[in-house]
Amino acid sequence: MEDIYMLSDGMIQSKIGERLKAVRLKQNITQQALAEESGVSLSSVKKIEKGEIGSFDSLLRVLRTLGKLDVLLPLVEEEQLSPSEYYELVQKAGAHQRKRAAGKSVKKDKEELSW
């Protein structure tokens, strides 16, 4: 498997497009049917399959229709912390709290404030 960080954005989009096309063909769905079912234009489906992903919304609709929306699951799941990890985070947050200056407060008499 290639290191995804070594690929350009265009190459990543191209690979996503190729994969979505393969999934669509495996499910025996035409581009027109995918477009209609997804609620996106036929030209958007064609562009996505060419790796020209211009709209994230269209990509989400196509992924949902193809049953592949779960590939985004790691991005939307909340991270679960163990009790010990939570305790560590709380301790670190408390250690960096801002401290107030220990100087004297300055109060002005009403007379000093009047002009």
Coordinates of C-alpha atoms in Angstrom, one line a residue:
M1 CA 0.0 0.0 0.0
E2 CA 1.2 3.5 -0.9
D3 CA 1.9 6.1 1.7
I4 CA -1.0 8.4 1.3
Y5 CA 1.0 11.4 2.5
M6 CA 3.4 11.0 -0.4
L7 CA 0.5 11.4 -2.9
S8 CA -0.5 14.8 -4.3
D9 CA -4.1 16.0 -3.7
G10 CA -4.9 15.3 -7.3
M11 CA -3.6 11.7 -7.1
I12 CA -5.7 11.1 -4.0
Q13 CA -8.8 12.5 -5.7
S14 CA -8.1 10.3 -8.7
K15 CA -7.7 7.2 -6.6
I16 CA -11.0 8.0 -4.8
G17 CA -12.8 8.5 -8.1
E18 CA -11.4 5.2 -9.5
R19 CA -12.5 3.3 -6.4
L20 CA -16.0 4.8 -6.5
K21 CA -16.4 3.9 -10.1
A22 CA -15.3 0.3 -9.3
V23 CA -17.8 0.1 -6.5
R24 CA -20.6 1.5 -8.7
L25 CA -19.8 -1.0 -11.4
K26 CA -19.6 -3.9 -8.9
Q27 CA -23.1 -2.9 -7.7
N28 CA -24.2 -2.8 -11.4
I29 CA -25.4 0.8 -11.2
T30 CA -25.2 3.2 -14.1
Q31 CA -23.9 6.7 -13.7
Q32 CA -27.3 8.1 -14.5
A33 CA -29.0 5.9 -11.8
L34 CA -26.3 6.9 -9.3
A35 CA -26.9 10.6 -10.1
E36 CA -30.6 10.3 -9.7
E37 CA -30.5 8.3 -6.5
S38 CA -27.8 10.5 -5.0
G39 CA -29.6 13.8 -6.0
V40 CA -26.5 15.1 -7.9
S41 CA -26.1 15.8 -11.6
L42 CA -24.8 13.2 -14.0
S43 CA -21.9 15.5 -14.8
S44 CA -21.0 15.6 -11.1
V45 CA -20.9 11.8 -11.0
K46 CA -18.7 11.7 -14.1
K47 CA -16.4 14.4 -12.6
I48 CA -16.1 12.6 -9.3
E49 CA -15.2 9.3 -11.1
K50 CA -12.5 11.2 -13.0
G51 CA -11.1 12.5 -9.7
E52 CA -12.4 16.0 -10.1
I53 CA -14.1 16.2 -6.7
G54 CA -15.4 19.8 -6.6
S55 CA -18.2 19.5 -4.1
F56 CA -17.8 17.7 -0.8
D57 CA -21.6 17.6 -0.5
S58 CA -21.8 15.7 -3.8
L59 CA -19.1 13.3 -2.7
L60 CA -21.1 12.6 0.5
R61 CA -24.3 11.9 -1.4
V62 CA -22.5 9.5 -3.7
L63 CA -20.8 7.7 -0.8
R64 CA -24.1 7.4 1.0
T65 CA -25.9 6.0 -2.1
L66 CA -23.1 3.5 -2.7
G67 CA -23.2 2.4 1.0
K68 CA -19.6 3.6 1.5
L69 CA -20.2 6.5 3.9
D70 CA -18.6 4.5 6.7
V71 CA -15.2 5.3 5.3
L72 CA -15.6 8.7 7.0
L73 CA -16.5 7.1 10.4
P74 CA -13.1 7.8 12.0
L75 CA -13.6 11.5 11.2
V76 CA -17.0 11.8 12.9
E77 CA -16.6 9.5 15.9
E78 CA -15.8 11.0 19.2
E79 CA -12.7 9.7 20.8
Q80 CA -13.4 7.6 23.9
L81 CA -11.0 8.3 26.8
S82 CA -10.3 5.8 29.5
P83 CA -10.7 7.1 33.1
S84 CA -6.9 7.3 33.5
E85 CA -6.5 9.2 30.2
Y86 CA -9.2 11.6 31.3
Y87 CA -7.6 12.1 34.7
E88 CA -4.3 12.9 33.0
L89 CA -5.9 15.5 30.8
V90 CA -7.6 17.1 33.7
Q91 CA -4.3 17.2 35.6
K92 CA -2.4 18.8 32.7
A93 CA -5.1 21.4 32.2
G94 CA -5.0 22.4 35.8
A95 CA -1.2 22.6 35.8
H96 CA -1.3 25.3 33.2
Q97 CA -3.8 27.6 34.7
R98 CA -3.1 31.3 34.6
K99 CA -2.0 32.9 37.9
R100 CA -3.0 36.3 39.1
A101 CA -0.5 39.0 39.9
A102 CA 0.1 39.4 43.6
G103 CA 0.2 43.2 43.4
K104 CA -1.9 45.7 45.3
S105 CA -5.2 46.9 43.9
V106 CA -5.5 50.5 43.1
K107 CA -8.6 52.3 44.3
K108 CA -9.4 55.9 43.5
D109 CA -11.5 58.1 45.7
K110 CA -14.6 59.6 44.2
E111 CA -13.0 63.0 44.4
E112 CA -10.1 61.9 42.2
L113 CA -12.4 60.6 39.6
S114 CA -14.5 63.8 39.4
W115 CA -13.3 66.4 36.9

